[in-house]
Amino acid sequence: MNSIETIIEKTNPLANKTKALPEDSEQFLYSQTRIQASTKKHLQENRIVSGFKPGPWLESYKMLRTRCLQIMDTNNWTTLAITSSGNKAGNSLTAANLAISISMELDRSVLLVDANLHNPSICKLFGLEPEAGLSDYLLHDTPLKEILINPDMDRLVILPAGKEMINATEMLRSPKMIRLVSELKNRYPSRIVIFDMPPLLSQADTLGFSPYVDCVLLIVDEGHTKTDELKRAATLLKDINVLGTVLNKASNNKIKYQDN
Amino acid sequence: MENQAIDIKDYLNIVKRRSKYLLIPFVVVSILSIVLAVALPSVYRSIATILIEEQEIPSDLVRSTVTTFADQRIQVITQRIMTRANLMDIIQKFDLYPDARKSKSEERILEKMRKRIVVEPISANVIDKRSGQPSMATIAFTLTFDDNAPAIAQKVANELTSLFLKENIKSRTESAENATLFLSEESRRLKDKIEEIQSQFATFKEKNLNQLPQISQLNQQELTTLGSQLLNLDSQERSLHERQFYLEGELAQIDPHALATNATGNRVFDTRDRLKVLEAEYPSLLARYSENHPDVIKTKREIDSLKIEIGGNTNINKLNAELTNKKAELALILKQYSGKHPDVLKLQKQITTIQQAMVTAHETAESNTSVTPDNPAYITLNAQLQSIQADMGSLGFTRKELNQKMENLRTSLRQAPLVEKEYNDLIQELDNTNLRYREVSAREMEAQISQQLEVQRKGERFTLIDPPQEPLEPVSPNRMAIIFLGFVFAIASGFGCVFLVEMMGSTINNEKTIASILGVLPLASIPYLESREESETIAKRRFIMVICTLITITLAIIAFHFIVMPLDVFWFKLLRVIGAN
């Protein structure tokens, strides 16, 4: 969406802020991970919380983070898939923002996996230019260390989706993928792995992949998600741990645009 | 979490979200209603009040033949007035609905006009004099006419009122006249009938004169009298018979011929005695003289002539006996043979011959017995006998007559009951007809009086107490009401649209809906974050909307100005509408 801008920002050395904390347990990760950072303006335009001053926008995600972590800790869950019933409900944005807000907790680290192989968008949100992604890992065995990206935020690593895939559903259920999931899950106990998934009702990916994650978070798009869509989604997910729902784009406490 | 009931805030949210669906119908409908309220033509109403006055002369004295209820009569007259011819006349006269007449059919215009004529009775609670029951009586009625022009409304109302009054008088007089006419016709018919029955009665009486009930007693008395007369007659006849027998006896003893004496004093014999004498003398003469002696010849000749004279009757008797025999024979033969049998013919011929012979014999006998009796006693007795015979003949005649008469009387008496029945029927019919005639005559008189009542306008009348005035203010449309209702309807349609849209697109719009579906409230609610672009777009869209609205309104106003009515006119009308109410 703002690829030219992103490229400009990326090439600008001033924009890159490296703030790796050496005492962090996962410090080695960053040593293996490329660090890319985006401009505040880009983040703001893409509604990424890190681009905003502390305020209602950030607070709402902190609230979501707190609720999610409470439940996940109680059940000892560490992997979370984020999906919605229909298109453009804001899955990726919620995933990204939730990931950022979790990473703000000092004792947590987050891996955000863009598992939407049909329409990958996480990188666009962060303004990242990945060289390879999940698809490359699955197809060509590209090493993870070459794929992972740190968007210049502490305790947050992104696994981009890579190129679009036609047989994404099958690939997501492949043994390699399952191995990857368990590896990501088990390597660091305090790490939360968030999968950004395509919509539940339009693609089979999510439903097929859901048994391999601990829980699912369902995004409800206010004014667009139909009641029967939600009902259908609930029916489909009845055997899977549903963390809960998020009412996205709530209009009754709309945040007006303000220059800052 | 349990609080899933929709509260007022949710409604407000819905309205806020669907404000477009609320506003557009609201604006459209309210503008339409304002235009309607202003553009609707005024209707002016002219009212005439007509009082129904009771008849002046108390109805106990003169009863009107027009007995329908005032209400009913008003309806009838209204129908009569609202005929096509009448209304078309009025339309032509006042040049009503000039535009509509060019484009619409006559029926439509008439229908329109009929709708604008309203006849409304004014009722009052009264107590019926006769029954004492409280009831509603029509004491007056109003006649109204609506039109867009006040002057025309008044004129037409006036015309209609006068038509109404005229029609009432006409119908009342006509009805009274009709009653009179009918009754007089009826009485004339009854009179004719009476005459006819009377003449029929006269003919009947004439024909059955003797069998009439009044006569029958007389007939009986007469029959008794005749019976006694008949008895009397019988006794008379008996005495006459006795006398006849007596006289016949007497007569038989007396010689018809008197013992006449000749000049010498000798008794002159009658023929038979002479014959006896001569026959006695004849043998002695023969003894004394020869046959050729002149005395003998003279006596013989005398005897012969006497014999012829006397014995003619014996000849007839003989013929008579023979005829009887022959007739008996003929009767006997006729039993065996037909009339053409030779024996029968022969006998018939013989009988004819004998009869002819008898006729001739009679003639001779009469000439023979032409000697009239000359004995006075005999003649007297004979005359008496003959008078008795004449008496008896007359008695027989009288008896016959009496019998005839009695027979007639009896027949009459026997027929009398039948005649009486018919007679009574006729009398009855005559009586009935007479009675009816008297009744109808009395009614006719009454009807004539009633007709006078109507002719002199003393009956129940319609009086115009409030003639139609030129209305100053229009009665309709109630523009404020239209505007008010328009606004109400606009609001209703706005909310209706919102409701419909909400019903059709059942999207999830708040946490409660999610909670109601899943039973669990969402973990969090992420507010909508407006981006700069969106903010700009919204501002831009708002600006375009304003411009568009302004342009639309301007265009609408211009269109209104040129198509519906000039704006200044509209403005003044609007001011009047607001000011008037």
PDB file of N, CA, C and O in Angstrom, chain B residues 54-64 129 449-450 453 458-460:
ATOM      1  N   GLU B  54     -94.514  21.915  10.802  1.00  0.00           N
ATOM      2  CA  GLU B  54     -95.668  21.020  10.817  1.00  0.00           C
ATOM      3  C   GLU B  54     -96.855  21.717  10.177  1.00  0.00           C
ATOM      4  O   GLU B  54     -96.888  22.938  10.045  1.00  0.00           O
ATOM      5  N   GLN B  55     -97.859  20.930   9.829  1.00  0.00           N
ATOM      6  CA  GLN B  55     -99.003  21.567   9.175  1.00  0.00           C
ATOM      7  C   GLN B  55     -99.732  22.475  10.162  1.00  0.00           C
ATOM      8  O   GLN B  55     -99.780  22.223  11.358  1.00  0.00           O
ATOM      9  N   GLU B  56    -100.307  23.561   9.610  1.00  0.00           N
ATOM     10  CA  GLU B  56    -100.890  24.585  10.473  1.00  0.00           C
ATOM     11  C   GLU B  56    -102.191  24.125  11.110  1.00  0.00           C
ATOM     12  O   GLU B  56    -102.468  24.405  12.263  1.00  0.00           O
ATOM     13  N   ILE B  57    -102.991  23.453  10.294  1.00  0.00           N
ATOM     14  CA  ILE B  57    -104.275  22.980  10.828  1.00  0.00           C
ATOM     15  C   ILE B  57    -103.998  21.670  11.559  1.00  0.00           C
ATOM     16  O   ILE B  57    -103.324  20.794  11.012  1.00  0.00           O
ATOM     17  N   PRO B  58    -104.492  21.543  12.773  1.00  0.00           N
ATOM     18  CA  PRO B  58    -104.192  20.330  13.535  1.00  0.00           C
ATOM     19  C   PRO B  58    -104.581  19.074  12.758  1.00  0.00           C
ATOM     20  O   PRO B  58    -105.613  19.060  12.081  1.00  0.00           O
ATOM     21  N   SER B  59    -103.741  18.098  12.875  1.00  0.00           N
ATOM     22  CA  SER B  59    -103.984  16.906  12.064  1.00  0.00           C
ATOM     23  C   SER B  59    -105.211  16.138  12.523  1.00  0.00           C
ATOM     24  O   SER B  59    -105.693  15.260  11.819  1.00  0.00           O
ATOM     25  N   ASP B  60    -105.732  16.486  13.715  1.00  0.00           N
ATOM     26  CA  ASP B  60    -106.983  15.847  14.151  1.00  0.00           C
ATOM     27  C   ASP B  60    -108.137  16.327  13.267  1.00  0.00           C
ATOM     28  O   ASP B  60    -109.112  15.615  13.043  1.00  0.00           O
ATOM     29  N   LEU B  61    -107.992  17.559  12.809  1.00  0.00           N
ATOM     30  CA  LEU B  61    -109.065  18.132  11.988  1.00  0.00           C
ATOM     31  C   LEU B  61    -108.921  17.710  10.532  1.00  0.00           C
ATOM     32  O   LEU B  61    -109.859  17.213   9.936  1.00  0.00           O
ATOM     33  N   VAL B  62    -107.734  17.960  10.004  1.00  0.00           N
ATOM     34  CA  VAL B  62    -107.513  17.596   8.612  1.00  0.00           C
ATOM     35  C   VAL B  62    -106.280  16.721   8.554  1.00  0.00           C
ATOM     36  O   VAL B  62    -105.206  17.126   8.983  1.00  0.00           O
ATOM     37  N   ARG B  63    -106.511  15.528   8.053  1.00  0.00           N
ATOM     38  CA  ARG B  63    -105.356  14.642   7.956  1.00  0.00           C
ATOM     39  C   ARG B  63    -104.764  14.746   6.571  1.00  0.00           C
ATOM     40  O   ARG B  63    -105.482  14.699   5.583  1.00  0.00           O
ATOM     41  N   SER B  64    -103.440  14.890   6.540  1.00  0.00           N
ATOM     42  CA  SER B  64    -102.802  15.013   5.227  1.00  0.00           C
ATOM     43  C   SER B  64    -102.706  13.646   4.585  1.00  0.00           C
ATOM     44  O   SER B  64    -102.593  12.637   5.264  1.00  0.00           O
ATOM     45  N   LYS B 129     -96.311  11.961  20.544  1.00  0.00           N
ATOM     46  CA  LYS B 129     -97.575  12.269  21.230  1.00  0.00           C
ATOM     47  C   LYS B 129     -98.439  11.040  21.413  1.00  0.00           C
ATOM     48  O   LYS B 129     -99.102  10.850  22.412  1.00  0.00           O
ATOM     49  N   ILE B 449    -110.113  17.675   0.809  1.00  0.00           N
ATOM     50  CA  ILE B 449    -109.751  18.700   1.801  1.00  0.00           C
ATOM     51  C   ILE B 449    -108.243  18.751   1.958  1.00  0.00           C
ATOM     52  O   ILE B 449    -107.634  19.822   1.959  1.00  0.00           O
ATOM     53  N   SER B 450    -107.667  17.558   2.015  1.00  0.00           N
ATOM     54  CA  SER B 450    -106.205  17.489   2.179  1.00  0.00           C
ATOM     55  C   SER B 450    -105.500  18.133   0.999  1.00  0.00           C
ATOM     56  O   SER B 450    -104.496  18.813   1.145  1.00  0.00           O
ATOM     57  N   LEU B 453    -105.453  21.571   1.436  1.00  0.00           N
ATOM     58  CA  LEU B 453    -104.421  21.885   2.438  1.00  0.00           C
ATOM     59  C   LEU B 453    -103.076  22.092   1.755  1.00  0.00           C
ATOM     60  O   LEU B 453    -102.342  23.033   2.042  1.00  0.00           O
ATOM     61  N   LYS B 458    -100.907  24.860   3.464  1.00  0.00           N
ATOM     62  CA  LYS B 458    -101.145  24.850   4.907  1.00  0.00           C
ATOM     63  C   LYS B 458    -100.649  23.535   5.529  1.00  0.00           C
ATOM     64  O   LYS B 458    -100.823  23.302   6.701  1.00  0.00           O
ATOM     65  N   GLY B 459    -100.111  22.675   4.672  1.00  0.00           N
ATOM     66  CA  GLY B 459     -99.623  21.389   5.177  1.00  0.00           C
ATOM     67  C   GLY B 459     -98.229  21.540   5.751  1.00  0.00           C
ATOM     68  O   GLY B 459     -97.761  22.647   6.018  1.00  0.00           O
ATOM     69  N   GLU B 460     -97.565  20.393   5.934  1.00  0.00           N
ATOM     70  CA  GLU B 460     -96.191  20.422   6.419  1.00  0.00           C
ATOM     71  C   GLU B 460     -95.335  21.103   5.355  1.00  0.00           C
ATOM     72  O   GLU B 460     -95.440  20.791   4.173  1.00  0.00           O
TER      73      GLU B 460
END
